[in-house]
XYZ file of C-alpha atoms in Angstrom:
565
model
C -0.824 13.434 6.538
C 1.789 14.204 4.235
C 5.261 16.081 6.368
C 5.105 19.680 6.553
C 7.496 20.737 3.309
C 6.630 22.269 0.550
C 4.389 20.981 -2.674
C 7.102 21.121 -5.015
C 9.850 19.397 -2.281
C 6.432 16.368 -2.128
C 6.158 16.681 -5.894
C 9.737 15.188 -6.092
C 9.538 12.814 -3.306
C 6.114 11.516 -5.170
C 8.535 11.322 -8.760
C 11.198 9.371 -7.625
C 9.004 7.205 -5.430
C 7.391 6.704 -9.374
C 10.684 6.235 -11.032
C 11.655 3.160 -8.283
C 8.928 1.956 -8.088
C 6.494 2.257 -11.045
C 9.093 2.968 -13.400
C 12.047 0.863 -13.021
C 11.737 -0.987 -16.479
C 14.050 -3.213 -18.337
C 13.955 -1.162 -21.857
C 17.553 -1.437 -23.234
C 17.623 -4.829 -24.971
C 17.964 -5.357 -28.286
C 16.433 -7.718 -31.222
C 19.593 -9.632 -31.160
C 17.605 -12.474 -32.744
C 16.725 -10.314 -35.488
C 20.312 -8.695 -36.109
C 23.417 -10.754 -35.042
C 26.192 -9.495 -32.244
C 24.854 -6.770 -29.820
C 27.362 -4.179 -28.592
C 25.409 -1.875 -25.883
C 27.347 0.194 -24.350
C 30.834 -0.178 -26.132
C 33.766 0.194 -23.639
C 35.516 3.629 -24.447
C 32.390 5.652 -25.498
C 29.702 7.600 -23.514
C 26.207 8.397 -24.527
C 24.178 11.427 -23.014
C 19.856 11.391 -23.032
C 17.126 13.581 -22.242
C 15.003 12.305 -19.571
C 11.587 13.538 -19.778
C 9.206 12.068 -17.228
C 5.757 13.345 -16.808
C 3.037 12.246 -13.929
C -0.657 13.143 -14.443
C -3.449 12.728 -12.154
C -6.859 12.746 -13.160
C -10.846 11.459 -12.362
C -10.706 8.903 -15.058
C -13.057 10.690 -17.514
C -12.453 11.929 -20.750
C -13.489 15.750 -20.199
C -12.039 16.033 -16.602
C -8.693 18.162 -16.025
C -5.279 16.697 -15.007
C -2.992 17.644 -12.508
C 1.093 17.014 -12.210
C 4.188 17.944 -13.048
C 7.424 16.529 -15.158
C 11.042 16.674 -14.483
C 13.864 16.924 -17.330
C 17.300 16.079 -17.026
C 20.405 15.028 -18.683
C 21.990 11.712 -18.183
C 24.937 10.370 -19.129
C 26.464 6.842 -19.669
C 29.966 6.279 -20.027
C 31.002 2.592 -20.417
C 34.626 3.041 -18.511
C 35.522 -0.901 -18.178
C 35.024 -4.083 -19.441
C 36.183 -7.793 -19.032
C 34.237 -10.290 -21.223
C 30.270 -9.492 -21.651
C 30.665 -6.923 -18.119
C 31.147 -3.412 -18.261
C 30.923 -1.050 -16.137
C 29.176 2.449 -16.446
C 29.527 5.553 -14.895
C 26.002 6.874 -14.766
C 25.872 10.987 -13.804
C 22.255 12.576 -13.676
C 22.797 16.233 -14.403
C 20.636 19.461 -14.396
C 17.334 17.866 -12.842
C 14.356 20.462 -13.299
C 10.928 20.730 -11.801
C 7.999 21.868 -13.898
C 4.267 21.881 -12.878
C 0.971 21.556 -14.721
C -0.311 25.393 -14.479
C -3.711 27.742 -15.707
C -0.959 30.310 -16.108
C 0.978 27.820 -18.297
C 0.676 28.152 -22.385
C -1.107 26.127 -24.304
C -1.402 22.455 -25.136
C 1.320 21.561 -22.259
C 0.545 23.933 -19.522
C 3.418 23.324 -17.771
C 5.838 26.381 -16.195
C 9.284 25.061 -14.561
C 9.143 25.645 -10.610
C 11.812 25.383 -7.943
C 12.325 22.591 -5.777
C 14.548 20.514 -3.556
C 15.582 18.284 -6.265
C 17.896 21.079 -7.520
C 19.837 21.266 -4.016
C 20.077 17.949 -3.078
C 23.301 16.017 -3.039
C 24.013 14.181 -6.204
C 27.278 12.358 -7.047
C 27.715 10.317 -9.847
C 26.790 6.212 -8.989
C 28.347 3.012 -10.550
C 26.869 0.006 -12.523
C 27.890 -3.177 -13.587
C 26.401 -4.450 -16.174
C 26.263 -7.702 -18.131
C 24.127 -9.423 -21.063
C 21.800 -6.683 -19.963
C 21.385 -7.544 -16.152
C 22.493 -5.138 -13.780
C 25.091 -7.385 -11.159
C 26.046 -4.506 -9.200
C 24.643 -0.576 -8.475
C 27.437 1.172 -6.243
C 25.997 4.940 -4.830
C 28.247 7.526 -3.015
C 27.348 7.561 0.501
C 25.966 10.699 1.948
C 22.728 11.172 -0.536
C 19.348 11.181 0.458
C 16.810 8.367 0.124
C 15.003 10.266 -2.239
C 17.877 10.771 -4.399
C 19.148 6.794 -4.266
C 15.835 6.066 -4.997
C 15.497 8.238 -8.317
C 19.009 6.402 -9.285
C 18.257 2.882 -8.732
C 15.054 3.850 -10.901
C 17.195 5.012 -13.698
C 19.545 1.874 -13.193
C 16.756 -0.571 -13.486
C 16.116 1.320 -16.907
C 19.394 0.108 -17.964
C 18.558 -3.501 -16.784
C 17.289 -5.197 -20.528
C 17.273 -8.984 -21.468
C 18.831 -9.287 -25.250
C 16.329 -11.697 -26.609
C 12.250 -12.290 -26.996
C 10.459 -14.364 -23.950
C 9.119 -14.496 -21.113
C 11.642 -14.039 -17.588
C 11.564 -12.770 -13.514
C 12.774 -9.869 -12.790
C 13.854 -7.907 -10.067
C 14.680 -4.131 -10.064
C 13.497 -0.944 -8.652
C 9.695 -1.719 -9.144
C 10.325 -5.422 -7.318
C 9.660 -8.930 -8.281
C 8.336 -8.434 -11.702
C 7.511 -10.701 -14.574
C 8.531 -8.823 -17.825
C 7.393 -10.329 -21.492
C 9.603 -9.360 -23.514
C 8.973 -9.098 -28.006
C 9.980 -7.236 -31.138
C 8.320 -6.302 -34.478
C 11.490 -5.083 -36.228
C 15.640 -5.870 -36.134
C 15.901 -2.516 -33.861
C 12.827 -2.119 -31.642
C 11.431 -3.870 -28.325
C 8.594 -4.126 -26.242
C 7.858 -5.251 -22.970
C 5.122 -5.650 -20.849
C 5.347 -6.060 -17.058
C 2.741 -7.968 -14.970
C 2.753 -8.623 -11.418
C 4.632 -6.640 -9.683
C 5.124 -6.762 -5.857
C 7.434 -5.451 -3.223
C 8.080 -5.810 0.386
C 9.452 -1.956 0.512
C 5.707 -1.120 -0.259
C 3.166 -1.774 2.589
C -0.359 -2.106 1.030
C -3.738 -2.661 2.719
C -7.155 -3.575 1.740
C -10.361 -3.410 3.226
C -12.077 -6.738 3.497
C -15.445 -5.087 3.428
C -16.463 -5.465 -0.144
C -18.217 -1.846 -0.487
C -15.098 -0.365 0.950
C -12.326 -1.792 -1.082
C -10.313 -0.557 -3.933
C -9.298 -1.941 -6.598
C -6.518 -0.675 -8.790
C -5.907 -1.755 -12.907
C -2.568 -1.465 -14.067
C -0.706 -2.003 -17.310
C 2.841 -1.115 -18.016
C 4.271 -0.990 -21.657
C 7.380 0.104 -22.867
C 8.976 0.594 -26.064
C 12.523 1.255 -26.971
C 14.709 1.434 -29.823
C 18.621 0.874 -30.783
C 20.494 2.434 -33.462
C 21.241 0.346 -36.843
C 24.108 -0.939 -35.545
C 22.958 -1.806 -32.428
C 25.293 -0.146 -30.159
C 23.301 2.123 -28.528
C 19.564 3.054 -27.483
C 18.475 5.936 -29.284
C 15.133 5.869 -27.124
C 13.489 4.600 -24.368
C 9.617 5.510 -24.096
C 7.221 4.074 -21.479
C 3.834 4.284 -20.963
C 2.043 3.645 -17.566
C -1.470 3.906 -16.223
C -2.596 2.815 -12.721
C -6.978 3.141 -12.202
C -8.363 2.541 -8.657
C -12.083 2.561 -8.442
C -14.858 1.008 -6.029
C -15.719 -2.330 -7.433
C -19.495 -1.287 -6.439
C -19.364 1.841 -8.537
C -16.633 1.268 -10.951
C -17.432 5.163 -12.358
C -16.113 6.191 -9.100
C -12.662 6.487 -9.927
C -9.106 8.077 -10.479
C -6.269 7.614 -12.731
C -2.164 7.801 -12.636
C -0.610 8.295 -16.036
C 2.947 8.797 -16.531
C 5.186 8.639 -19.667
C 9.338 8.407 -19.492
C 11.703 9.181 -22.380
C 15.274 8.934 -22.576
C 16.148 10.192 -25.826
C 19.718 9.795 -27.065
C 21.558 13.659 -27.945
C 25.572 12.593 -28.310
C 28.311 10.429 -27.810
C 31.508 10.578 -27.614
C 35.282 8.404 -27.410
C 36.431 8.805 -23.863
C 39.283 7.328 -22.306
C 38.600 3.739 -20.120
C 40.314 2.149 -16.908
C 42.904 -0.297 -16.971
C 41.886 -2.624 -13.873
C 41.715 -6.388 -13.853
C 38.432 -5.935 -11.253
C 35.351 -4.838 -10.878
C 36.763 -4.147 -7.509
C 39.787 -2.754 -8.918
C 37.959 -0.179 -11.493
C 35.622 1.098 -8.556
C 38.287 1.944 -6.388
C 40.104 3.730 -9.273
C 36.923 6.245 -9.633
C 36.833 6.054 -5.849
C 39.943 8.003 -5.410
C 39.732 9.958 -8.365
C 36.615 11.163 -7.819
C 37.107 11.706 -4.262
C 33.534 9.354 -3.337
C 32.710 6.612 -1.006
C 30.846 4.032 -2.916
C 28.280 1.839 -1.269
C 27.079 -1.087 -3.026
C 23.032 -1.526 -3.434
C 20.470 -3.593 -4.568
C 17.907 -2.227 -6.656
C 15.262 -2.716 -4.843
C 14.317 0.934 -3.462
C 14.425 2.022 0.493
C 11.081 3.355 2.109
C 11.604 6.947 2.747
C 10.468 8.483 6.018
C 8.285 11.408 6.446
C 8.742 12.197 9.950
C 11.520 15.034 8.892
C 9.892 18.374 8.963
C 6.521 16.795 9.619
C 4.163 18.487 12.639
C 3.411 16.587 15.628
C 0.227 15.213 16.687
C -0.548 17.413 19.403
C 0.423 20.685 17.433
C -1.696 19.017 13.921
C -4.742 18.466 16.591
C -4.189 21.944 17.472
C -4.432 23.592 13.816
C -6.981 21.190 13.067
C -9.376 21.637 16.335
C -11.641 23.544 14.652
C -12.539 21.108 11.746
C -13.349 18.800 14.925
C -16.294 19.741 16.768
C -19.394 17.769 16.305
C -21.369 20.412 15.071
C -18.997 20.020 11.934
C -19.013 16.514 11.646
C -20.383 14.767 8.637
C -19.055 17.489 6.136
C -15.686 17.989 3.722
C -13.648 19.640 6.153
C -13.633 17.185 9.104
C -13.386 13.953 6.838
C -10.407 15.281 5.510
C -8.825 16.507 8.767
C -9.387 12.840 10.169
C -7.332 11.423 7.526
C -4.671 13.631 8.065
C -4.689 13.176 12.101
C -5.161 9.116 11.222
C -1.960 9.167 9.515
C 0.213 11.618 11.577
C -1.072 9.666 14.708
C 0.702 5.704 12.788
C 4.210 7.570 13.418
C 3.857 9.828 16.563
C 4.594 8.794 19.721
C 2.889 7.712 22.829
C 3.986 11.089 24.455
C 3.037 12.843 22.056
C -0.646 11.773 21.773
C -0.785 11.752 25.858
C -0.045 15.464 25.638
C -3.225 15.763 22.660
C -5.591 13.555 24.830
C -4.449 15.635 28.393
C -4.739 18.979 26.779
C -7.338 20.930 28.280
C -8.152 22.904 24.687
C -9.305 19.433 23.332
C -11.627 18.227 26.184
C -14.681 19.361 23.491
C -12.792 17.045 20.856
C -12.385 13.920 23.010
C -14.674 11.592 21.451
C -13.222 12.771 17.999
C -9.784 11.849 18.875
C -10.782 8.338 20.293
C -11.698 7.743 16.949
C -9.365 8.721 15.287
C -6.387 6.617 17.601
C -8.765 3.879 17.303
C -8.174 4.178 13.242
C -4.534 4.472 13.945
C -4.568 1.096 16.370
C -0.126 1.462 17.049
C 1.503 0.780 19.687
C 1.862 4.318 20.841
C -1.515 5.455 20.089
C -2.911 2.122 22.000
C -0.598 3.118 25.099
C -1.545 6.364 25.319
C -5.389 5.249 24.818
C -4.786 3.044 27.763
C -2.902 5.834 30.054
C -5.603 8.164 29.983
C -9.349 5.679 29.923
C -9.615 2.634 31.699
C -12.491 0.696 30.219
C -13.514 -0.379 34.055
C -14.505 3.472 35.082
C -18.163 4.531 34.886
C -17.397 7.956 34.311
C -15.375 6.924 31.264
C -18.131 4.604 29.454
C -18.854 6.995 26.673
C -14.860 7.632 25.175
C -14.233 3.916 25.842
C -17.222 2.852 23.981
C -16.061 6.036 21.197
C -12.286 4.054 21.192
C -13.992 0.592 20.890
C -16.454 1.058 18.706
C -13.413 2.863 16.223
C -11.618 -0.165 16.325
C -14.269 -2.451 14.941
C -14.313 -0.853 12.612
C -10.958 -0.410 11.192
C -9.889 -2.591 8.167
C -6.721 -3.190 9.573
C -6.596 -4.481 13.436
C -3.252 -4.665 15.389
C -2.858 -8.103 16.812
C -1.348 -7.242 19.589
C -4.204 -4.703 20.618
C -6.520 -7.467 19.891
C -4.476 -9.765 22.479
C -4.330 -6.865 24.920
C -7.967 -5.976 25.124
C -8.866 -10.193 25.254
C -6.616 -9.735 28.316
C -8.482 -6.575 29.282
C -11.757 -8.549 29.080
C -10.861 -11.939 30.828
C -8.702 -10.573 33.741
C -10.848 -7.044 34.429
C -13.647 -8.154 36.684
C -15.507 -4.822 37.400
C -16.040 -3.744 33.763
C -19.396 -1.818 33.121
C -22.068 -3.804 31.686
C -22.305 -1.412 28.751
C -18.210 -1.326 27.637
C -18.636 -5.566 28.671
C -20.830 -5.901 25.750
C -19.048 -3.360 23.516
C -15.256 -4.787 24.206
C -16.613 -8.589 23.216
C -18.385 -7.227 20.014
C -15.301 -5.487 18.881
C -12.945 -8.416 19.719
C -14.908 -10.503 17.388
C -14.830 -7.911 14.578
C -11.408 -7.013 14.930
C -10.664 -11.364 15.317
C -12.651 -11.630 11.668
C -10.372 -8.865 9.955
C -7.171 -10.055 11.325
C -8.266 -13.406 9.498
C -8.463 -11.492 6.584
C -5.255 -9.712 6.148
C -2.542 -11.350 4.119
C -0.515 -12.533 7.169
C -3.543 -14.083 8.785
C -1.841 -17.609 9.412
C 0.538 -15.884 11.759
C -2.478 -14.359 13.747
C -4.713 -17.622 14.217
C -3.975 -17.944 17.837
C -4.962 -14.322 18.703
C -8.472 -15.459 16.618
C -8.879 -18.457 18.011
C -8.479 -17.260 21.900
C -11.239 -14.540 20.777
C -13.352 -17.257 19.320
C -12.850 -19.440 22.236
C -13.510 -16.906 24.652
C -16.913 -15.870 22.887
C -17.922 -19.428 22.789
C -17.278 -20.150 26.318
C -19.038 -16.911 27.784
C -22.539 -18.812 25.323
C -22.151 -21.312 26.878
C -21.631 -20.131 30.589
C -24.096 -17.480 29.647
C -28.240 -17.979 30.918
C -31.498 -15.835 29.276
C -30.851 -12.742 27.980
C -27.393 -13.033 28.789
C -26.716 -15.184 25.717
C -27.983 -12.426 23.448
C -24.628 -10.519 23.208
C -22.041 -13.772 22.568
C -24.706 -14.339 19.667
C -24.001 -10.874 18.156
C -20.202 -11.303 18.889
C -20.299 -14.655 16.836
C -22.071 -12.893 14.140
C -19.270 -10.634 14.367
C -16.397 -12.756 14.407
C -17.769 -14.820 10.989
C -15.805 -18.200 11.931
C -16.490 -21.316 10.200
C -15.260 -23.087 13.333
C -18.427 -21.662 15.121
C -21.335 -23.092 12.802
C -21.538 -27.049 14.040
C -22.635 -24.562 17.961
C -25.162 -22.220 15.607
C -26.450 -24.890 14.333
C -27.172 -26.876 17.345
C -28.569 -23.841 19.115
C -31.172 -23.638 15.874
C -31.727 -27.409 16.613
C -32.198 -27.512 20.410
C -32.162 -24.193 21.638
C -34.846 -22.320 22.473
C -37.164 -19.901 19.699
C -35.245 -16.455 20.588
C -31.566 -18.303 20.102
C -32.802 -20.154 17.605
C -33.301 -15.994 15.693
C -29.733 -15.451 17.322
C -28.391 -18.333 15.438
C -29.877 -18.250 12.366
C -28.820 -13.955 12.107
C -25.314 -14.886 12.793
C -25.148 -17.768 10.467
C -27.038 -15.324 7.466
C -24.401 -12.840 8.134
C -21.372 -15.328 6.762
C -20.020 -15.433 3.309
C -22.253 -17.444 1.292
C -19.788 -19.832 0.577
C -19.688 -20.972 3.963
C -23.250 -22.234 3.654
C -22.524 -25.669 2.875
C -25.207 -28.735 2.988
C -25.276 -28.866 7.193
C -26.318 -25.009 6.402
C -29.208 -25.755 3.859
C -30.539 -28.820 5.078
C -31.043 -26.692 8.239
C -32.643 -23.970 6.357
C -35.280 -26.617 4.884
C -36.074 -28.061 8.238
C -36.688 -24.382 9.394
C -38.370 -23.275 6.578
C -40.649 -26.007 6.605
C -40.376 -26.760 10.316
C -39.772 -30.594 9.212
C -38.528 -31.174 13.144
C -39.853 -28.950 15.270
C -41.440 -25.126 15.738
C -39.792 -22.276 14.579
C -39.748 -18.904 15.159
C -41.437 -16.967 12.105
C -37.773 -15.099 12.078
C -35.704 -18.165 11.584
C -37.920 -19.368 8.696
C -37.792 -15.583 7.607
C -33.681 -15.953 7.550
C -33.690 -19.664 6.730
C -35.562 -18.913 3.302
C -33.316 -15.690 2.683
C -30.362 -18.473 3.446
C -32.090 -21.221 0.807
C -32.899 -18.223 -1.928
C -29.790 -16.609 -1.885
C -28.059 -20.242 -2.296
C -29.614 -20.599 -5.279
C -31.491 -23.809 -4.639
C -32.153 -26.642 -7.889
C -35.821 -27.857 -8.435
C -35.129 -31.023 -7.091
């Protein structure tokens, strides 16, 4: 859930997290292959623009309404030093103004300007040092808020522009970009920018292929220099980001944004006379009475715990969405994802005093799913201060906690390695959360292996896969059943030579066991072992089978697209 402020105060945050990060474009090159010596930015002169940046937000269809806002200001460059092909400019954002997409708004725009937080936070002019259009150096005045360094380093990245055609690696506010850079005419650019990524912006996918999201970017911009290429007279860029279900590709939504920084004036004004970069900040420094800081461009994560409700007091306002004769409709779904994400940041106190709280004791098994969603530290801790998966009179909310976990597209390794000890070292755990526990080890195992960072997990999912294996094998009768399921689970390669032994030499029920595990891997894991074993099933070439296994041993052969030899 999103911190308790206000729309318009979110409505910022959400534009300058768009500036950094979707925004920060290289558009102030020039075509100096089609027109000679380039002069951006001439020492002595400064150049003021309108920056108008709208975000839209819409269902992807043509006749569906948008939703968003845009925010105007004036920004000024003045080029105060210079020493060979680096300059420095003085960069002051002035007069920044919220407006947001309203019915009570005229016609075509529908926009109204709206007060927000923008307009009272602290903004000081910031420094950059530029050269053959890189940016070396961004210097910010200490005391400003994330939000606010953020929206500069976005407008500083603007300014970063390579002075030829090709093809380079960039990095500015967006991240590691690669940015394609060509022109059509001795004053006009484009560029394109492709593959963007940044550490500063955690992102998660679901390895379940009817759950996951894919998104389709592009990113063009377009700017333009005066005749004499000396300054930009506009900057214009276009951006649209679609996520949809890959299953159902209609099911969609859409980001559109468009920024322009169009030139007004200019104007002679007087420059420093420093040897330094060093020298010339320290000038401004005390003449401007600021601390400078010197930054990367790369933006800072903001955090959303300031002003935001607690967990307890969010369970509290949202107890009523809760209660299972609710569940299954609008309200609750959405009040889960709000609790799911206010319970990542709260603390393990915090959620004790939720789970202890006599008002929720209706809501219990509601709130086990939704920490087991959350899988933290905290939440885990506080999980594990208040059930203990070896009480009987606690089976149901530790199977509600378990069973939450599996599920989750993202497991914490370190729960994963506390429950495996949980499981090994516990020796008076109910049948019922026994079986449970090992089924959601090897689910949670099979996602870790899935997650970009996987490689630094394989110990964690090879002690679950070697636990599972050894409980088969120690395992007599019926007992066997559940390590079959947790196999099935846990989808490991490693674990097909024992499936397919079981299939060979076990008897007709593990034989089924087997054969469902191996059906539920990726296809691509049935290799030639897999098929021959699927023909000797099918046709029961070495022994009797099961009508099951030749059931899921011809699914296994059909599905693999067999030749006609």
């Amino acid at each position: 859930m999103l911190p308790s402020i206000s729309s318009y105060s979110f409505l910022y945050t959400l534009f300058a997290w768009l500036l950094g990060f979707c925004y920060g474009f290289v558009l102030l090159s020039s075509a100096a292959g089609h027109h000679g010596a380039v002069r951006l930015f001439d020492v002595g002169s400064a150049f003021t623009y309108k920056l108008h940046s709208t975000v839209l937000f819409d269902e992807n269809e043509e006749n569906t309404k948008d939703v968003g806002f845009y925010i105007d200001a004036d920004v000024v460059l003045s080029a105060v030093w210079e020493s060979d092909e680096q300059r420095m400019l003085k960069v002051e954002l002035n007069s920044p103004r919220l407006h947001i997409k309203s019915r009570k708004a005229p016609t075509p725009d529908g926009f109204i300007p709206h007060w927000s937080k923008l307009e009272e936070l602290t903004n000081k002019p910031f420094l950059v040092v530029w050269k053959n259009g890189k940016i070396e150096k961004i210097l910010l005045a200490k005391g400003e808020a994330v939000s606010m360094i953020n929206l500069k380093k976005g407008i500083a990245s603007l300014l970063q522009v390579q002075l030829s055609e090709g093809i380079v690696e960039e990095i500015d506010a967006s991240g590691k970009c690669t940015a394609t850079y060509s022109s059509d005419s001795p004053t006009r650019i484009r560029k394109f920018k492709s593959n963007c990524s940044s550490d500063d912006f955690y992102s998660t996918s679901n390895s379940h292929e009817f759950l996951r999201v894919n998104t389709k970017s592009s990113r063009n911009i377009e700017y333009e220099a005066d005749p004499t290429n000396t300054y930009i007279k506009s900057i214009v860029s276009t951006e649209t980001h679609v996520m949809f279900l890959p299953i159902k590709e209609d099911i969609a939504c859409r980001v559109k944004s468009e920024q322009i920084l169009s030139h007004v004036s200019s104007e002679k004004i007087g420059i420093l006379e420093s040897n330094t970069v060093e020298e010339a900040v320290e000038v401004i420094s005390k003449t401007d009475g600021l601390i400078f800081t010197q930054e990367t461009l790369l933006t800072e994560k903001e955090s959303l715990e300031e002003g935001s409700s607690s967990f307890s007091k969010q369970v509290e306002t949202l107890r009523g969405y809760l209660e299972a004769k609710d569940l299954g409709s609008l309200k609750p779904a959405k009040a889960f994802i709000k609790l799911v994400t206010v319970a990542r940041r709260a603390s393990k106190e915090d959620i004790s005093k939720a789970l202890t709280s006599k008002k929720n004791k209706e809501i219990l098994p509601q709130l086990y799913d939704i920490l087991g969603y959350a899988q933290t530290k905290d939440s885990h801790g506080a999980v594990m201060k208040s059930i203990h998966l070896d009480k009987e009179d606690q089976i149901d909310l530790s199977e509600r906690y378990l069973w939450a976990m599996s599920f989750s597209s993202q497991p914490n390794p370190d729960i994963v390695e506390h429950l495996l000890k949980q499981y090994t070292k516990l020796t008076n755990i109910p049948p019922k959360i026994q079986e449970t526990l090992i089924l959601t080890l090897g689910s949670m195992a099979y996602k870790l292996g899935k997650l970009p960072d996987s490689k630094l997990h394989m110990r964690i999912i090879r002690d679950v896969e070697e636990t599972i294996l050894n409980n088969l094998d120690y395992a007599k009768g019926e007992d066997k059943i559940i390590f079959f399921r947790a196999l099935k689970n846990l989808h490991s390669p490693q674990t097909i030579p024992v499936l397919l032994n079981y299939i060979k030499s076990g008897t007709l029920k593990e034989g089924v066991l087997a054969w469902k595990a191996i059906s539920a891997f990726d296809s691509k894991l049935w290799d030639d072992s897999i098929q021959s074993a699927a023909v000797k099933a099918f046709f029961q070439l070495d022994r009797k089978y099961d009508s099951s296994s030749r059931t899921l041993a011809a699914d296994i052969l059909i599905e693999s697209q067999p030749s006609d030899r």
